[in-house]
Coordinates of C-alpha atoms and ligand atoms in Angstrom, one line a residue:
K1 CA 122.6 98.9 106.1
V2 CA 122.0 102.0 104.3
K3 CA 123.6 102.0 100.7
S4 CA 123.9 105.9 100.4
G5 CA 127.1 106.0 98.3
L6 CA 125.3 107.5 95.1
A7 CA 122.8 109.3 97.0
Q8 CA 125.8 111.2 98.7
M9 CA 127.3 111.6 95.3
A10 CA 124.3 113.2 93.9
K11 CA 123.9 115.6 96.8
G12 CA 123.8 119.3 95.5
G13 CA 122.7 117.8 92.3
I14 CA 119.7 117.7 89.6
V15 CA 118.2 114.7 88.2
M16 CA 116.5 115.2 85.1
D17 CA 113.9 112.5 83.4
V18 CA 114.8 111.8 80.1
V19 CA 112.7 109.5 77.3
N20 CA 115.7 108.8 74.9
A21 CA 119.5 109.2 74.4
E22 CA 119.3 112.5 72.6
Q23 CA 117.5 114.3 75.7
A24 CA 120.0 112.1 78.0
K25 CA 122.9 114.0 76.5
I26 CA 121.2 117.3 76.9
A27 CA 121.1 116.5 80.4
E28 CA 124.4 115.5 80.7
A29 CA 125.8 118.5 79.0
A30 CA 123.7 120.6 81.2
G31 CA 125.2 119.3 84.4
A32 CA 122.7 116.8 85.7
C33 CA 124.2 114.6 88.4
A34 CA 121.9 111.7 87.0
V35 CA 119.1 111.0 84.6
M36 CA 115.8 109.3 85.1
A37 CA 115.1 106.9 82.2
L38 CA 111.5 106.7 81.3
E39 CA 109.3 106.1 78.2
R40 CA 106.9 108.9 79.4
V41 CA 107.3 112.0 81.6
P42 CA 104.8 112.3 84.2
A43 CA 103.2 115.2 82.2
D44 CA 102.4 112.5 79.5
I45 CA 101.3 109.5 82.0
R46 CA 99.1 112.1 83.4
K47 CA 97.4 113.1 79.8
Q48 CA 97.2 109.9 78.3
G49 CA 96.3 107.4 81.3
G50 CA 96.2 103.8 81.4
V51 CA 98.6 101.6 83.3
A52 CA 102.2 103.3 83.9
R53 CA 105.2 100.4 84.1
M54 CA 108.5 99.9 84.1
S55 CA 110.3 100.9 80.7
D56 CA 111.4 98.9 78.1
P57 CA 115.1 97.6 79.2
K58 CA 116.0 98.3 75.7
M59 CA 115.4 101.8 75.9
I60 CA 116.9 102.3 79.2
K61 CA 120.2 100.8 77.9
E62 CA 120.2 102.9 75.1
I63 CA 120.3 106.0 77.6
M64 CA 122.8 104.1 79.5
A65 CA 125.0 103.8 76.5
A66 CA 124.5 107.5 75.7
V67 CA 125.9 109.2 79.0
T68 CA 128.5 108.8 81.4
I69 CA 126.4 110.1 84.3
P70 CA 124.3 107.6 86.4
V71 CA 121.0 106.2 85.3
M72 CA 118.2 105.8 87.0
A73 CA 114.9 104.1 86.5
K74 CA 111.4 103.6 87.9
A75 CA 109.7 100.4 89.3
R76 CA 106.3 100.4 90.4
I77 CA 105.6 100.8 94.0
G78 CA 105.7 97.0 95.4
H79 CA 106.7 95.5 91.9
F80 CA 110.1 93.8 93.5
A81 CA 110.2 91.9 89.9
E82 CA 110.6 95.0 88.0
A83 CA 113.1 96.2 90.6
Q84 CA 115.2 92.9 90.0
I85 CA 115.1 93.5 86.0
L86 CA 116.3 97.0 86.6
Q87 CA 119.2 95.9 89.1
E88 CA 120.1 93.0 86.4
I89 CA 120.5 95.4 83.5
G90 CA 122.8 97.6 85.7
V91 CA 120.9 100.9 86.3
D92 CA 122.6 102.9 88.9
M93 CA 119.6 103.5 91.1
I94 CA 116.0 102.6 91.3
D95 CA 113.0 105.0 91.9
E96 CA 110.3 103.1 93.5
S97 CA 107.8 105.5 92.0
E98 CA 104.0 106.6 92.6
V99 CA 104.1 108.0 89.3
L100 CA 103.8 104.5 87.9
T101 CA 100.7 102.8 88.7
P102 CA 101.2 101.1 92.2
A103 CA 101.6 97.4 91.9
D104 CA 100.8 96.7 95.4
Y105 CA 98.8 98.8 97.8
T106 CA 99.9 97.3 100.9
H107 CA 103.7 96.4 100.5
H108 CA 106.3 98.7 99.3
I109 CA 109.5 96.6 98.0
N110 CA 111.6 95.2 100.7
K111 CA 114.9 96.9 99.6
H112 CA 117.2 95.3 101.7
P113 CA 118.0 92.4 99.7
F114 CA 119.0 94.3 96.7
K115 CA 122.6 95.5 96.1
I116 CA 121.2 98.6 94.3
P117 CA 120.3 101.5 96.1
F118 CA 116.7 102.9 95.9
V119 CA 114.8 106.1 96.1
C120 CA 111.5 106.7 97.3
G121 CA 108.7 109.4 97.4
A122 CA 107.3 110.8 100.6
R123 CA 104.5 113.2 101.7
N124 CA 105.7 113.4 105.2
L125 CA 108.0 112.2 107.8
G126 CA 106.3 108.9 108.5
E127 CA 106.3 107.9 104.9
A128 CA 110.1 108.9 104.6
L129 CA 111.1 107.0 107.6
R130 CA 109.0 103.8 106.7
R131 CA 110.8 103.8 103.2
I132 CA 114.3 104.3 104.9
D133 CA 113.3 101.4 107.4
E134 CA 112.6 99.1 104.1
G135 CA 115.8 100.1 102.8
A136 CA 115.6 103.5 100.7
A137 CA 119.0 105.0 100.4
M138 CA 117.6 108.5 99.5
I139 CA 113.9 110.5 99.6
R140 CA 112.3 112.7 97.6
T141 CA 109.3 114.8 98.1
K142 CA 106.1 113.2 96.1
G143 CA 105.0 116.8 94.9
E144 CA 102.5 116.2 92.1
A145 CA 104.5 115.3 89.4
G146 CA 103.7 116.4 85.7
T147 CA 101.6 119.4 86.7
G148 CA 104.3 122.2 86.9
D149 CA 102.6 123.3 90.1
V150 CA 105.4 123.3 92.6
A151 CA 102.9 123.8 95.6
E152 CA 102.8 119.9 96.4
A153 CA 106.4 119.8 96.8
V154 CA 106.4 122.7 99.1
R155 CA 103.6 121.2 101.2
H156 CA 105.7 117.9 101.5
A157 CA 109.2 119.6 102.1
R158 CA 107.4 122.1 104.8
Q159 CA 105.6 118.9 106.2
I160 CA 108.7 116.8 106.9
N161 CA 110.6 119.7 108.1
S162 CA 107.8 120.8 110.8
E163 CA 107.8 117.2 111.9
I164 CA 111.5 116.9 112.5
K165 CA 111.1 120.1 114.6
R166 CA 108.3 118.6 116.5
A167 CA 110.3 115.3 117.3
Q168 CA 113.4 117.6 118.2
S169 CA 111.0 119.1 120.8
M170 CA 110.1 116.1 122.6
D171 CA 111.6 114.5 125.6
A172 CA 112.3 110.8 125.4
T173 CA 109.0 109.8 126.8
E174 CA 107.2 111.8 124.0
L175 CA 109.1 110.4 121.4
Y176 CA 107.9 107.0 122.1
A177 CA 104.3 108.1 121.5
Y178 CA 105.2 110.3 118.4
A179 CA 107.0 107.1 116.7
K180 CA 103.7 105.0 117.4
E181 CA 101.6 107.9 116.2
L182 CA 103.9 108.1 112.9
Q183 CA 104.0 104.4 112.5
V184 CA 108.1 104.4 112.3
S185 CA 110.6 102.9 114.4
H186 CA 111.3 104.7 117.5
Q187 CA 115.1 104.3 117.0
L188 CA 115.0 105.9 113.6
L189 CA 113.0 108.8 114.9
K190 CA 115.1 109.3 117.3
K191 CA 118.3 109.5 115.1
T192 CA 116.3 111.7 112.8
A193 CA 115.6 114.1 115.9
E194 CA 119.3 114.2 116.7
L195 CA 120.4 114.9 113.3
G196 CA 117.6 117.4 112.9
R197 CA 117.2 116.1 109.2
L198 CA 116.5 112.9 107.3
P199 CA 118.9 110.2 107.7
V200 CA 119.6 109.8 104.2
V201 CA 119.6 112.4 101.3
N202 CA 116.5 114.2 100.4
F203 CA 115.5 115.9 97.3
A204 CA 112.7 117.8 96.3
A205 CA 110.6 116.4 93.4
G206 CA 106.9 116.7 91.7
G207 CA 106.2 120.2 89.8
L208 CA 109.4 122.1 89.7
A209 CA 109.5 123.9 86.6
T210 CA 111.7 127.2 86.9
P211 CA 115.1 128.2 88.4
A212 CA 113.1 130.1 91.1
D213 CA 111.0 126.6 91.9
V214 CA 114.7 125.1 92.4
S215 CA 115.7 128.0 94.8
L216 CA 112.5 128.0 97.0
L217 CA 113.0 124.0 97.8
M218 CA 116.7 124.3 98.1
Q219 CA 116.2 127.1 100.6
L220 CA 113.5 124.9 102.3
G221 CA 116.5 122.7 102.9
V222 CA 116.4 119.7 100.2
D223 CA 119.5 118.4 99.1
G224 CA 118.9 118.6 95.4
V225 CA 116.1 118.2 92.8
F226 CA 114.7 115.8 90.4
V227 CA 113.1 117.6 87.5
G228 CA 110.5 115.6 85.3
S229 CA 108.3 117.4 82.8
G230 CA 109.6 120.8 83.7
I231 CA 112.5 120.7 81.2
F232 CA 111.5 118.8 78.1
K233 CA 108.2 119.9 78.2
S234 CA 109.3 123.4 78.1
G235 CA 109.9 125.6 75.3
N236 CA 113.7 125.7 75.2
P237 CA 114.9 122.5 77.0
T238 CA 118.5 123.0 76.4
K239 CA 118.8 126.5 78.0
R240 CA 116.3 125.5 80.8
A241 CA 118.2 122.4 81.8
H242 CA 121.3 124.8 82.0
A243 CA 119.4 127.2 83.9
M244 CA 117.9 124.7 86.4
A245 CA 121.1 123.1 87.0
Q246 CA 122.9 126.3 88.0
A247 CA 119.9 127.3 90.2
V248 CA 120.7 124.4 92.3
T249 CA 124.4 125.6 93.0
Y250 CA 123.4 129.2 93.3
Y251 CA 120.1 128.9 94.9
D252 CA 120.9 131.4 97.6
K253 CA 122.1 134.2 95.3
P254 CA 118.9 135.6 94.0
A255 CA 121.1 138.1 91.4
K256 CA 122.4 134.8 89.8
V257 CA 118.8 133.5 90.0
A258 CA 117.2 136.3 88.5
E259 CA 120.0 136.1 85.6
L260 CA 119.3 132.4 85.2
S261 CA 115.5 132.9 84.8
E262 CA 115.9 135.4 82.1
D263 CA 114.8 134.5 78.3
L264 CA 114.2 130.9 79.3
G265 CA 111.3 130.5 76.5
E266 CA 108.2 129.1 77.8
A267 CA 107.7 127.1 80.7
M268 CA 105.8 123.8 80.6
S269 CA 102.2 124.9 80.5
G270 CA 101.3 123.0 83.6
Q271 CA 97.7 122.4 85.6
P272 CA 97.3 123.7 88.8
V273 CA 96.7 120.9 91.6
T274 CA 93.4 120.8 93.1
D275 CA 91.7 117.9 95.1
E276 CA 90.1 116.9 91.6
T277 CA 93.7 116.8 89.3
R278 CA 95.6 115.4 92.3
I279 CA 96.5 111.8 91.4
F280 CA 100.2 110.9 91.9
S281 CA 100.6 111.9 95.6
Y282 CA 96.9 111.0 96.8
K283 CA 94.8 112.8 98.9
Ligands
LIG1 N1 102.0 106.0 98.2 C1 101.5 105.1 97.8 C2 101.3 105.2 96.1 C3 100.9 104.2 98.1 O1 100.2 102.9 97.4 C4 100.9 103.7 99.7 C5 100.4 102.7 100.0 O2 99.1 102.3 100.1 C6 101.7 104.4 100.2 C7 102.0 105.9 99.6 C8 101.5 104.7 101.6 O3 102.7 103.6 102.4 P1 102.9 103.5 104.0 O4 101.5 103.8 104.5 O5 103.6 102.2 104.1 O6 103.9 104.5 104.1

């Protein structure tokens, strides 16, 4: 069964990446619905390279002690032992994340035996529904984390939308074939077509750096956003965190988003995504 409690609660919210208690407090004060505790934000993982693993449980516990909002943490794709550790120390949600180095290129974590909910990345409807079938309570676009380039998150949100619309236009016979093509359960695809959206909460992630980026993705129909490097790699994290959080609420009010976009200092410098620089969301 879908464990969607926290995901439902987070709906309409913003999850911010933080690497210490001080940043976690800034995120909470700015209105984050949750924080993602990690040792290195994606921009630094990208720059420094090496194998990226689950964070030190001590650091995660320090962040848990510093805030009252839910704390999420990342496990490597397929690394169910890291996920067991995160569940054991009491984090609120696990992100099975491509931002860390994958531990298993064939098998994602079977998320059903866990008591704790999972969020997983997806670039298209097939990936999203396979993750939900494995027990994910929440989906996020993969985007291209750590770049400050929103184009991949936009691509993935639009891809999922267009595949759902395609499924909705199909008759029963066609839907069986489409489920086969997408390598997903027919039942889950049918439910998605009936709902006209993913059957779990879907957030945008990967490259969002401005209140306008937040507004763009929210207008493309996502339920909320994750912001990684975009806040704490910017010139004025406190002000930008607040503006990004407000933008999730006022995304469809351009006058308000204009106001929120003023005088934020420097955005993260970023790196445009090309086939050569794309690393986290694959080809
Ligand atoms: N993302 C990453 C980082 C992967 O390693 C894999 C599997 O190789 C996938 C996505 C795709 O998984 P699936 O085809 O099961 O959805």
